[in-house]
XYZ file of C-alpha atoms in Angstrom:
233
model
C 16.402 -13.430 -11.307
C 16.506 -9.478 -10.816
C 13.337 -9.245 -9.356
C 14.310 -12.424 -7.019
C 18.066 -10.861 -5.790
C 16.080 -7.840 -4.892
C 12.764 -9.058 -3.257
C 15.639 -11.118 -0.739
C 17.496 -7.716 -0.159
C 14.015 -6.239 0.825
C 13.318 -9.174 2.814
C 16.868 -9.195 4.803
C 17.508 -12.669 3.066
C 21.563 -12.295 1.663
C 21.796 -15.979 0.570
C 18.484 -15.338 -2.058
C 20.038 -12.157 -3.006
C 23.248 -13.178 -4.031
C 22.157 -16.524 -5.508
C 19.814 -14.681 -7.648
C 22.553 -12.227 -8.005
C 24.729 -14.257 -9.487
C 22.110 -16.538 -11.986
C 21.436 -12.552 -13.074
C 25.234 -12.177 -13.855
C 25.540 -15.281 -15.536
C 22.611 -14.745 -17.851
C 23.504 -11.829 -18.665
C 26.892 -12.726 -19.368
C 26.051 -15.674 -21.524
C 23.987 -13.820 -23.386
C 25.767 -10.456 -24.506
C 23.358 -8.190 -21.771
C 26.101 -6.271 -19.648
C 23.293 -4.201 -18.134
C 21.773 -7.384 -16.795
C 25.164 -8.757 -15.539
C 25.987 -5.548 -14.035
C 22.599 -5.791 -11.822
C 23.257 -9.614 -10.792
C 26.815 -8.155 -9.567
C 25.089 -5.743 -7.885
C 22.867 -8.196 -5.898
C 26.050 -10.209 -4.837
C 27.428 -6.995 -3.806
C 24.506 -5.699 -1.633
C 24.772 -9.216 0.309
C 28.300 -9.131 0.952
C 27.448 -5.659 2.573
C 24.202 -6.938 5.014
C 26.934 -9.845 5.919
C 29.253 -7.578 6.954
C 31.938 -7.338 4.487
C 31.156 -3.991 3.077
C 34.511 -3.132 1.970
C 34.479 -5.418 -0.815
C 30.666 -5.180 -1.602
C 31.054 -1.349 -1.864
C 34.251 -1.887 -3.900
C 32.118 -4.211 -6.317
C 29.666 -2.031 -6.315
C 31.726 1.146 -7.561
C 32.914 -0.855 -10.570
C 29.756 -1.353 -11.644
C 28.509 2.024 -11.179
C 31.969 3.079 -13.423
C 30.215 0.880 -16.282
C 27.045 2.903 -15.832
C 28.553 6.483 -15.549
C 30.615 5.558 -18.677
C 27.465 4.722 -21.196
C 28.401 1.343 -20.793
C 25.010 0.165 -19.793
C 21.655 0.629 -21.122
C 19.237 3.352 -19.490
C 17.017 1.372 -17.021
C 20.019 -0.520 -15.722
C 22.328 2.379 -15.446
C 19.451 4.483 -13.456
C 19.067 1.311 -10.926
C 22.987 1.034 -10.255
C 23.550 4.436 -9.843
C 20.091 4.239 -6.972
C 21.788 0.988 -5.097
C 25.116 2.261 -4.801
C 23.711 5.733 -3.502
C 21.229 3.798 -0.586
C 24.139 1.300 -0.439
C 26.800 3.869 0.623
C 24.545 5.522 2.766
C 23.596 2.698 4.642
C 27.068 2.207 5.887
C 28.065 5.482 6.535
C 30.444 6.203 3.493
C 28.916 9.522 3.041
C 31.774 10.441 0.998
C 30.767 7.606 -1.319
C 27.402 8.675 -1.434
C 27.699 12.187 -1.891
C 29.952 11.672 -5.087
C 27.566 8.877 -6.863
C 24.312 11.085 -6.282
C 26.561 13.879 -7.783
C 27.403 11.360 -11.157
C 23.247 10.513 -11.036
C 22.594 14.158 -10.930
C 24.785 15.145 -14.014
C 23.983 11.542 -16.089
C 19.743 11.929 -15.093
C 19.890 15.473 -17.638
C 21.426 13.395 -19.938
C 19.211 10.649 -19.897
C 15.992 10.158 -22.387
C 14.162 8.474 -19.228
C 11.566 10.339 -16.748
C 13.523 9.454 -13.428
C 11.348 9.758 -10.373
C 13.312 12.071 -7.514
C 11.661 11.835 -4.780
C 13.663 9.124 -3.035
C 17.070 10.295 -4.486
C 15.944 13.865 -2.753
C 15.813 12.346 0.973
C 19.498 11.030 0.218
C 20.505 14.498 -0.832
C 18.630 16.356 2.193
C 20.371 13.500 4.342
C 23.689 14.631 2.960
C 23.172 18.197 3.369
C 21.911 17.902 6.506
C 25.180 15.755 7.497
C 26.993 19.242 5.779
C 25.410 21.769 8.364
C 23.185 23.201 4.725
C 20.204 22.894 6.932
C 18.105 25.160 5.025
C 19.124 23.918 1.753
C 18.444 20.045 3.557
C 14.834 21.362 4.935
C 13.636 22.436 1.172
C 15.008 19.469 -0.079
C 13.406 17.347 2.365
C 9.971 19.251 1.810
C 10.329 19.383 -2.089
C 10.535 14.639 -2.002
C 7.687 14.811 0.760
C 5.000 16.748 -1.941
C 6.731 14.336 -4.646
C 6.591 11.118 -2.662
C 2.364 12.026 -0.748
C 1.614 9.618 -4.027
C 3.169 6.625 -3.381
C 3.416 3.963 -0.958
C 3.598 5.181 2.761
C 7.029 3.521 3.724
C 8.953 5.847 1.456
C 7.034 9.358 2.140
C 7.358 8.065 6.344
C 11.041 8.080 5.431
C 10.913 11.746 3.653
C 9.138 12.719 6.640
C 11.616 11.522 9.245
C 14.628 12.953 7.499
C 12.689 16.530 7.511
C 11.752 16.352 11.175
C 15.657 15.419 12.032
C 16.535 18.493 10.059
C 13.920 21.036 11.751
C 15.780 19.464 15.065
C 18.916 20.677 13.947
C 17.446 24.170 12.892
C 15.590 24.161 16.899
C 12.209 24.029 15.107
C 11.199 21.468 17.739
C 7.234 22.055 17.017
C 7.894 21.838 13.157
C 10.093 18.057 13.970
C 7.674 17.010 16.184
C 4.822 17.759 13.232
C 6.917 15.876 10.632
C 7.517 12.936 13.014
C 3.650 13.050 13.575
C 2.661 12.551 10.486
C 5.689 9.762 9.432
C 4.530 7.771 12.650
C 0.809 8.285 10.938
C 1.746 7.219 7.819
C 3.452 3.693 9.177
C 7.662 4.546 9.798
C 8.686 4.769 13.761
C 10.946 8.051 13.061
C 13.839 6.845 15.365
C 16.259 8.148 16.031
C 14.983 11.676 15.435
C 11.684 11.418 17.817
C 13.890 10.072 20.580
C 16.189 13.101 19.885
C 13.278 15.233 20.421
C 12.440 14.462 23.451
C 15.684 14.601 24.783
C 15.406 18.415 23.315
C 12.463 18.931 25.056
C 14.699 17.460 28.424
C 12.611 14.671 28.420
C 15.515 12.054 28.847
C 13.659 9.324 30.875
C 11.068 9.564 27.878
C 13.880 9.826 25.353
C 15.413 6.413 26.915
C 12.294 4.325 26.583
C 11.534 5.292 23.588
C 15.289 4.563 21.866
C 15.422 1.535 23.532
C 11.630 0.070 22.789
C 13.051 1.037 18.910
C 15.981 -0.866 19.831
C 14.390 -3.956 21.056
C 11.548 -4.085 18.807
C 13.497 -3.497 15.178
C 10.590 -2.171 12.343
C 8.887 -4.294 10.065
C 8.851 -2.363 7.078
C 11.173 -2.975 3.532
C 14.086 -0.833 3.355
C 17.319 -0.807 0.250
C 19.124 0.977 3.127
C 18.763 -0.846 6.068
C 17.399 -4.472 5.166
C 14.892 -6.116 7.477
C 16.241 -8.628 10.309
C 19.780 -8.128 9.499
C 23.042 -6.582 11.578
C 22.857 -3.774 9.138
């Protein structure tokens, strides 16, 4: 049911998520597992968000992130809440949110017996400091999940690589953004909006237009837990 209520987030499908969600919750209340009904209540929450109603989702989703940062959950499930309600946050805007849940998964990950992989947890942190004017402190974080993300799949180290060329931007390292956008366009992620922002650097603006616009009209095809395919969000 897990697997389900997230394979519909990735696939911009709310009614899958949450009805999986919610078979999840049920489970796992019936059957004494509160990290398993803490995930199904997650997956209800992340599709109340793509519909629109993110004050509530986010609201459910802080609860359940409580239960994980108090020991109230096992390992695994506490490591996935504390993830979803980070790209969750994020994906709205509530940077406030976000910066104090990847603080709480900072401190509970060196308390944890479990090998957690940071290289997507360090583009949310590079996002953040970027968003905080630390843009050297954003560009080594950015750098540091690109070499630990060159491994996996090419959606996520695309991503890494678009958040790093959108902070060279802000340091005026035009031909070090343009490099990383390069290479994320390469590896399969369209790095809007930070390519279009580059151009319109470079005064470019007709060039800057088309290519926002040809972004905006032609939405990318690729699985995202912050921005869901074919959805508002």
């Amino acid at each position: 049911a897990i697997t389900r209520s997230l394979g519909g987030l990735l696939a911009g499908d709310p009614a899958m998520t949450s009805e999986f969600g919610r078979r999840a919750e049920e489970i796992g209340r019936r059957f004494g597992h509160p990290g398993l009904e803490a995930l199904g209540i997650n997956g209800v929450a992340r599709a109340m968000i793509v519909e629109g109603d993110a004050v509530n989702g986010l609201r459910m989703m802080d609860e359940v992130a409580i239960a994980a940062a108090g020991g109230k959950l096992d390992p695994l499930s506490a490591g996935y809440i504390f993830c979803s309600v980070v790209c969750a946050s994020q994906s709205v805007g509530d940077y406030r949110m976000s910066e104090q849940w990847t603080e709480e998964m900072r401190r509970w990950t060196a308390n944890t017996p479990l090998p957690y992989f940071p290289g997507r947890c360090r583009v949310h942190r590079a996002e953040l400091a970027r968003l905080r004017g630390e843009w050297r402190d954003a560009e080594r974080e950015a750098q540091q999940a690109c070499d630990e993300l060159r491994s996996c799949g090419p959606v996520d180290i695309g991503w890494a690589l678009a958040e790093l060329g959108l902070i060279r931007l802000r340091l005026g390292d035009l031909d070090g953004a343009q490099a990383a956008f390069r290479e994320s366009h390469e590896r399969g992620r369209l790095p809007h909006p930070g390519l279009a922002l580059l151009h319109l650097a470079r005064g470019d603006v007709d060039r800057a237009a088309r290519s926002i616009n040809d972004a905006l009209n032609d939405p990318p095809e690729w699985p995202s837990r912050e921005a869901p395919l074919n959805t508002r969000l």
